[in-house]
XYZ file of C-alpha atoms in Angstrom:
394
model
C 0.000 0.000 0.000
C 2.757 2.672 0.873
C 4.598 1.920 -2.407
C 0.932 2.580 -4.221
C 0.655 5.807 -2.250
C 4.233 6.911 -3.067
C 3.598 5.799 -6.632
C 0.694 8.350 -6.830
C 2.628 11.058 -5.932
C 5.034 13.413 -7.971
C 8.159 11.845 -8.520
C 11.104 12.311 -10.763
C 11.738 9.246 -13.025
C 14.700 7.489 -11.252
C 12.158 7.366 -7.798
C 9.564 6.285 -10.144
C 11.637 3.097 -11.714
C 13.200 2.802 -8.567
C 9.818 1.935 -6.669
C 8.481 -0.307 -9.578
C 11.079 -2.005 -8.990
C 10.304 -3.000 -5.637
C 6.720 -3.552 -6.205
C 7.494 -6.456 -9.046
C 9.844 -7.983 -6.660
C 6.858 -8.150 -3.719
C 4.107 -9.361 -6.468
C 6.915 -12.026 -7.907
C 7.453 -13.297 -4.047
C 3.524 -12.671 -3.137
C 2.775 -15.029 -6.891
C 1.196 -12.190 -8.899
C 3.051 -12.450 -11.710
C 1.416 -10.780 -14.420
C 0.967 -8.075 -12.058
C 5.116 -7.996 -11.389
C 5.589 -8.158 -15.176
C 3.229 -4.947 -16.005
C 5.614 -3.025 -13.647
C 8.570 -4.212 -15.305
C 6.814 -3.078 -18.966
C 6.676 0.648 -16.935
C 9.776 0.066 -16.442
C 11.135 -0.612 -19.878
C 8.761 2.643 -21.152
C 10.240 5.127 -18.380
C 14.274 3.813 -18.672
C 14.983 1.172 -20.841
C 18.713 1.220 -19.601
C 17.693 -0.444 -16.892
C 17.514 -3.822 -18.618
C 21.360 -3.430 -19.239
C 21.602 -4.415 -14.986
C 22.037 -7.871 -13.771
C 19.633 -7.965 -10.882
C 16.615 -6.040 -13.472
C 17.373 -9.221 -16.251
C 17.271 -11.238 -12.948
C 13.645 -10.011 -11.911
C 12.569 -10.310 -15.218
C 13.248 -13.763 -15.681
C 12.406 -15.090 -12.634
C 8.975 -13.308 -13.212
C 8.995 -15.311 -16.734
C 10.188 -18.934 -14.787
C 7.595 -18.328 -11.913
C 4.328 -17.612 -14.359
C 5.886 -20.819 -16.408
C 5.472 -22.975 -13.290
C 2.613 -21.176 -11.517
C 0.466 -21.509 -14.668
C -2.878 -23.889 -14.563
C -2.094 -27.234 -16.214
C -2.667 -27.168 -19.952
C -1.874 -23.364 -20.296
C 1.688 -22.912 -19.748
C 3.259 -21.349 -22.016
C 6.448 -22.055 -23.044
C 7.603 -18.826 -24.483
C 8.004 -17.825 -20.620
C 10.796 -20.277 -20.450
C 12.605 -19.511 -23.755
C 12.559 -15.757 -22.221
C 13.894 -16.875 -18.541
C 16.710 -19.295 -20.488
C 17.696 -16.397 -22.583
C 18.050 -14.030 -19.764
C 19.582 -15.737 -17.874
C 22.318 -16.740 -20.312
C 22.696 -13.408 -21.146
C 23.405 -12.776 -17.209
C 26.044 -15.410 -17.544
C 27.590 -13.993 -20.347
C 27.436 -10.593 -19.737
C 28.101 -10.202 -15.771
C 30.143 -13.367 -15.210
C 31.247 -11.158 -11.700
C 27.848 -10.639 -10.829
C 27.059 -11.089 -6.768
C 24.019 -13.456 -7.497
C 25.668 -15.667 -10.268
C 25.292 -18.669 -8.237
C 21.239 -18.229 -7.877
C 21.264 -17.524 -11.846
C 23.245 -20.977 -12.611
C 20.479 -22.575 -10.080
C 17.246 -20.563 -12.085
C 18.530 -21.670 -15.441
C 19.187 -25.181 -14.273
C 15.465 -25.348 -13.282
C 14.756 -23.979 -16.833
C 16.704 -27.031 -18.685
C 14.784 -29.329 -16.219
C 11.439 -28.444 -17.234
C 12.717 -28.646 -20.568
C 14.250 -32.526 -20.121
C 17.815 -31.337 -20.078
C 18.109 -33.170 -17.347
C 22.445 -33.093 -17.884
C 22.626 -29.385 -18.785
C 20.451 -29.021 -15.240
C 23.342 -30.961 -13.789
C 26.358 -29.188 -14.610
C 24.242 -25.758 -14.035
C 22.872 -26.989 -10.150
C 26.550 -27.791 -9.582
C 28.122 -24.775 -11.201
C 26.130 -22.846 -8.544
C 27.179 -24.394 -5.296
C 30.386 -22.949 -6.081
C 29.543 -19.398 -7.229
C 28.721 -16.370 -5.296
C 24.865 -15.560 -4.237
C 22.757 -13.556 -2.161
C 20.017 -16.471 -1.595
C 20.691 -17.937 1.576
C 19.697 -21.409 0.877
C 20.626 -21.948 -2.319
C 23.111 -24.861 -1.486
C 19.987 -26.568 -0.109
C 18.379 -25.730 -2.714
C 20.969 -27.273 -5.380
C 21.700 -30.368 -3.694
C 17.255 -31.125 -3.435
C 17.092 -30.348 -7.071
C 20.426 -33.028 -7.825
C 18.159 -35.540 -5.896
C 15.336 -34.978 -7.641
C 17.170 -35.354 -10.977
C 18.935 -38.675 -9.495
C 15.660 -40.165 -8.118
C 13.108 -39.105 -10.771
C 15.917 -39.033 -14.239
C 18.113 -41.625 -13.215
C 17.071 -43.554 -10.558
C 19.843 -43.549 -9.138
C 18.132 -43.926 -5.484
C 21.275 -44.147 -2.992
C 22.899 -40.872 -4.355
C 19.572 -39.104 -4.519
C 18.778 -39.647 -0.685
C 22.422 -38.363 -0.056
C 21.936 -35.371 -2.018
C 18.204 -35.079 -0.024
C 20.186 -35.595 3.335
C 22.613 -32.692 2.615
C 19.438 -30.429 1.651
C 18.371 -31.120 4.932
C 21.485 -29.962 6.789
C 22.174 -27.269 4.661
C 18.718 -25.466 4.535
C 19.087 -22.492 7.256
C 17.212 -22.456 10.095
C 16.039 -18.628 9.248
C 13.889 -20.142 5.802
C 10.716 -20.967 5.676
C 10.386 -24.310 6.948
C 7.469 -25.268 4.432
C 10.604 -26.374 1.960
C 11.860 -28.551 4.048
C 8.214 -30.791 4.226
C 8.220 -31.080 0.289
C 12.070 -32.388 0.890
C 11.017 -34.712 3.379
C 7.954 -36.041 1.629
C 11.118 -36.824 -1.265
C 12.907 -38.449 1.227
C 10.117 -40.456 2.344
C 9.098 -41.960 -1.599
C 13.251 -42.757 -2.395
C 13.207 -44.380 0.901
C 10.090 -46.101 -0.025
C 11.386 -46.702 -3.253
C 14.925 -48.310 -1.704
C 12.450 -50.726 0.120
C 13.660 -48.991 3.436
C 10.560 -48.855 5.387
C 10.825 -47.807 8.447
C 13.077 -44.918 7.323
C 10.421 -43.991 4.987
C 7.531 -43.947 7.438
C 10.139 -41.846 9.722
C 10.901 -39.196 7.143
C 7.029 -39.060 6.270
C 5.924 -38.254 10.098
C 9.143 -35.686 10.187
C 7.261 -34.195 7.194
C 3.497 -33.857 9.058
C 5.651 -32.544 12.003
C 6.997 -29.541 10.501
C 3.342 -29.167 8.415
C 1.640 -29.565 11.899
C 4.065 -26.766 13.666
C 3.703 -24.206 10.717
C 0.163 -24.838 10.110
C 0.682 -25.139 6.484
C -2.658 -26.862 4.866
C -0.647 -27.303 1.608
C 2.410 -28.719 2.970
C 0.317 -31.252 5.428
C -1.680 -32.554 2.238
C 1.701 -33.628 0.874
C 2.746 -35.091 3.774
C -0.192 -37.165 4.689
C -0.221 -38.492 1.148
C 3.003 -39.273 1.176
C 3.005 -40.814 4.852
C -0.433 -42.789 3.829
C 1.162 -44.053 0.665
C 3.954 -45.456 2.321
C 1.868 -47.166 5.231
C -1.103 -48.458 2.657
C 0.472 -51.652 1.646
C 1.825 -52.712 5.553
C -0.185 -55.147 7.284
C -1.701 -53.444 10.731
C -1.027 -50.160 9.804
C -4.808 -49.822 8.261
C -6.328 -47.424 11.078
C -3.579 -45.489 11.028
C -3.565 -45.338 7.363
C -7.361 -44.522 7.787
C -6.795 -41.457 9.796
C -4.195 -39.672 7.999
C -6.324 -40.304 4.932
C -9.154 -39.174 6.793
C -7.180 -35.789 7.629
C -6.004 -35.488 4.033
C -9.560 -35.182 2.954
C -10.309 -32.916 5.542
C -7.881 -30.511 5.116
C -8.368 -30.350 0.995
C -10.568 -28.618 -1.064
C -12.609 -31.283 -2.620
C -11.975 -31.200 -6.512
C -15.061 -30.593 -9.014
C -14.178 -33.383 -11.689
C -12.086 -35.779 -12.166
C -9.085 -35.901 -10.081
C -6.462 -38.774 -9.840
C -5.164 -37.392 -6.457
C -8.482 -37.888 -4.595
C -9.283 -41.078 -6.510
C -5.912 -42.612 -5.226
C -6.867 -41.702 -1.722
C -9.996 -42.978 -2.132
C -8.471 -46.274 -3.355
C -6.251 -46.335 -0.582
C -9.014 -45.902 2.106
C -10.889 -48.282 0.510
C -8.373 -51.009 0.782
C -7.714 -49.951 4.620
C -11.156 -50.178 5.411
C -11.537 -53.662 3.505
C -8.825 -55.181 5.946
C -10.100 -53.553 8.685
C -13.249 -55.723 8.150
C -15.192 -52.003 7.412
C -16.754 -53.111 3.926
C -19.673 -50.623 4.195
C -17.018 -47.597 4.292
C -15.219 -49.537 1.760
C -18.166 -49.818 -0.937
C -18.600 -46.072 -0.800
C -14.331 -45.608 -1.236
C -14.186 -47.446 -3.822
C -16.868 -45.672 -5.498
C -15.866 -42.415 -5.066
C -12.424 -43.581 -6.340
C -14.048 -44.283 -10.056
C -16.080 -40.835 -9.621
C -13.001 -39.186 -8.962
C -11.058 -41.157 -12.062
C -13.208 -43.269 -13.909
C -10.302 -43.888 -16.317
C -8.115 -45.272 -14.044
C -5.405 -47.699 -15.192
C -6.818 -49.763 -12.467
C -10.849 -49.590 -12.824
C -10.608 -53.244 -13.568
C -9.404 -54.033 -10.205
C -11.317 -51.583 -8.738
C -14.869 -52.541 -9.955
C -13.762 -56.249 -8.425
C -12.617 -55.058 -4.880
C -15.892 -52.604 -5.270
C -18.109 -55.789 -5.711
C -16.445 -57.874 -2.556
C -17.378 -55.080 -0.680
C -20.742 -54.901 -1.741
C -21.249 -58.526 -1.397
C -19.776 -58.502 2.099
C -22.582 -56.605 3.317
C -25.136 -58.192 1.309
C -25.442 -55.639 -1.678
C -25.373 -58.627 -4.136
C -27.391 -56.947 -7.157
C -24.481 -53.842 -6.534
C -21.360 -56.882 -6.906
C -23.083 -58.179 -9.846
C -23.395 -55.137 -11.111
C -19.600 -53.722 -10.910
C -18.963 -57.329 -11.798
C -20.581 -57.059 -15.252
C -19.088 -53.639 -15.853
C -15.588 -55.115 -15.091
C -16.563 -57.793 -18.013
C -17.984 -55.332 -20.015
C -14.649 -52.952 -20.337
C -12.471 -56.212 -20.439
C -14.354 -57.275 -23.981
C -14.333 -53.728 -25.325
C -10.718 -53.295 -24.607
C -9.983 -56.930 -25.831
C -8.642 -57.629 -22.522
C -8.803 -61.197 -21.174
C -9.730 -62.162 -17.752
C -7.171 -64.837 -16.270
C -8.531 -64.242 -12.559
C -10.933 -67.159 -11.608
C -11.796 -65.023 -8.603
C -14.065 -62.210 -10.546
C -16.538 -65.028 -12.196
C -16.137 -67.053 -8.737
C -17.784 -63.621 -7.193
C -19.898 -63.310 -10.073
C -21.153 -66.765 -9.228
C -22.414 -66.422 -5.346
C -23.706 -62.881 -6.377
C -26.174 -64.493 -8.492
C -26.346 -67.626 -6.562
C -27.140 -65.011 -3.445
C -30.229 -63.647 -5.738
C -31.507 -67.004 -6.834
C -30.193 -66.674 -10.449
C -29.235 -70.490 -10.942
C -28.599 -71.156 -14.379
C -26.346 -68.171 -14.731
C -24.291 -68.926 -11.607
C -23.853 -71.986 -13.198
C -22.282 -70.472 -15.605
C -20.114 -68.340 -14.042
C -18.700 -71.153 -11.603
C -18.203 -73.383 -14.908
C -15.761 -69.889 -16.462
C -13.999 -69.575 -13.154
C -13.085 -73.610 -13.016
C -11.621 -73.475 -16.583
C -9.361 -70.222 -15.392
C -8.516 -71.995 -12.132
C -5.535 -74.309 -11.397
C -6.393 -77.851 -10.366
C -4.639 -77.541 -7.181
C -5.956 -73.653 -6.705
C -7.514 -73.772 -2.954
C -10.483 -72.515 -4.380
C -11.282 -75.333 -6.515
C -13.130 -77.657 -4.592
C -15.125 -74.895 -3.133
C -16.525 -73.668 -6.833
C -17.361 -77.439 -7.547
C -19.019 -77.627 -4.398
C -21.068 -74.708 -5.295
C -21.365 -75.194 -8.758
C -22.924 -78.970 -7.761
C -25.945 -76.722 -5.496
C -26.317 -74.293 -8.170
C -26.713 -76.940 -10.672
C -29.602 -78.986 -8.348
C -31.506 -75.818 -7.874
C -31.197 -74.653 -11.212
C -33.129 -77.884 -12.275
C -36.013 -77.168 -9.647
C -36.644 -73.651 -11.476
């Protein structure tokens, strides 16, 4: 507000520039970028010399990098980066001495990363833990970004949870700690990743910690997905998975459409509350899972957990009916079913609502997809023989 007021007021043209200026540099750290760029157009109109300084190409490239990675999915536009690369090489090249070159070779790094350069990144994330900068963190900063590129580009899992470890110690206790939850929650999938457990589970409560102590609703959502995703598969771990889901949901906006965030958590809680011998809570998961993404990869194996739930608590017209769906997509997507199981369910749904002749059926599919020593197999032939005597009493 004062720099509006001042702005208002008469000033010569240096003042003028000079409080521009600082207003893009508050709307680029406050994420109003189009806002920070319009300044730095009255800028260019009122002293076009200033674009010949180092820390004015700065501003206006992070402005360009920052509306490139703020920008709604599906509208980014990639002339922003072109114009951040290209000022920022021309920092490079023109003010090699300058007192921030060490947070330029770290901005253009990110640059070549969003553009799959994942090497030129390299070199440029290591070229700037050695040069001179203002940015307190930047080592941090350099060695989370070497991770990422080792556990996301190269998989290279051991050196990218040494890299993550030294953003940890490095990051200065005067930052924001909000950075050091998405770190964490990085931590916490490599770990998962390096089948390391326990020191993934660790590194995800570290993460809802810090989210917890800076009250950070964005941060906490990462970390409880992250934490929840690493604790899903365990076995007794499901109410505990159930109640950081639980606060995951509670804590986001719930999405309009489709969204493959919410349907994963949904998935998730479904499975927890399966185990947990909740099937009621697990129909309606799994439900809301295909609501949220009914494209999933998965469906398939969704629409059969979806029916065991239903049949568990006597919904057998809703099992038959995710059942048939699940056959349904297989044909159209000339997928074969190999899993005895779904026409085993298919067959006590309809036994369960006195449809003989076409659990007969379905017990007769599941036997020919079924191993002869399968543990199921004498049970189907024991039902098949009941379905088969009431079917002739029809």
């Amino acid at each position: 507000m004062q720099i509006a007021r001042a702005l208002r007021s008469n000033l010569n043209t240096d003042e003028r520039v000079h409080l521009l200026l600082m207003r893009a540099r508050v709307r680029l750290k406050t994420g109003r970028i189009d806002e920070a760029l319009l300044d730095l157009g009255k800028v260019q109109s009122l002293n076009s010399k200033c674009f010949e300084q180092p820390q004015v190409l700065e501003l206006l490239a992070d402005c360009h990098l920052a509306r490139f990675e703020l920008a709604t999915v599906g509208f980014a536009d990639r002339s922003d980066t072109d114009k951040a690369r290209h000022l920022y090489g021309r920092i490079l090249a023109d003010h090699p001495n300058y007192n921030n070159i060490g947070w330029i070779q770290y901005q253009l790094g990110r640059v070549l990363l969003t553009e799959y350069r994942s090497e030129e990144a390299t070199n440029c994330f290591h070229a700037a833990l050695l040069e001179a900068s203002d940015v307190a963190a930047l080592t941090a900063y350099c060695y989370e970004r070497l991770g990422f590129i080792d556990f996301y580009e190269l998989r290279q899992i051991d050196r990218a949870l040494q890299f993550f470890a030294k953003a940890v110690d490095t990051y200065p206790v005067s930052e924001d700690p909000y950075w050091l939850v998405q770190v964490h929650v990085l931590r916490s999938r490599a770990l998962r990743e390096a089948r390391r457990i326990d020191e993934a589970v660790s590194a995800a409560r570290t993460a809802v910690e810090i989210a917890l102590t800076i009250e950070s609703r964005r941060g906490l959502a990462d970390a409880l997905l992250s934490i929840s995703e690493t604790l899903s598969p365990l076995v007794d771990h499901e109410r505990e998975t159930i109640h950081f889901l639980l606060q995951f949901v509670q804590i986001s906006r719930k999405p309009p459409g489709i969204d493959v965030t919410w349907a994963r958590v949904h998935e998730m809680l479904g499975d927890a509350y399966y185990r947990t011998g909740q099937h009621a809570s697990a129909l309606a998961a799994y439900e809301a899972a295909l609501n949220y993404n009914p494209y999933s990869p998965w469906k398939m194996s969704l629409y059969y957990r979806l029916a065991k739930s239903a049949y568990q608590v006597g919904e057998f017209r809703r099992a038959l009916q995710a059942l048939e769906r699940l056959v349904r997509d297989a044909e159209s997507e000339d997928e074969a079913i190999r899993d005895h199981r779904i026409f085993f369910l298919m067959g006590n749904s309809l036994y369960a609502l006195s449809r003989f002749e076409e659990a007969v059926s379905s017990y007769e599919k599941a036997l020919t997809l079924a191993d002869e020593d399968n543990p199921d197999t004498q049970q189907m032939r024991h039902y098949l023989r009941i379905a088969t005597g009431f079917s002739r009493h029809v």
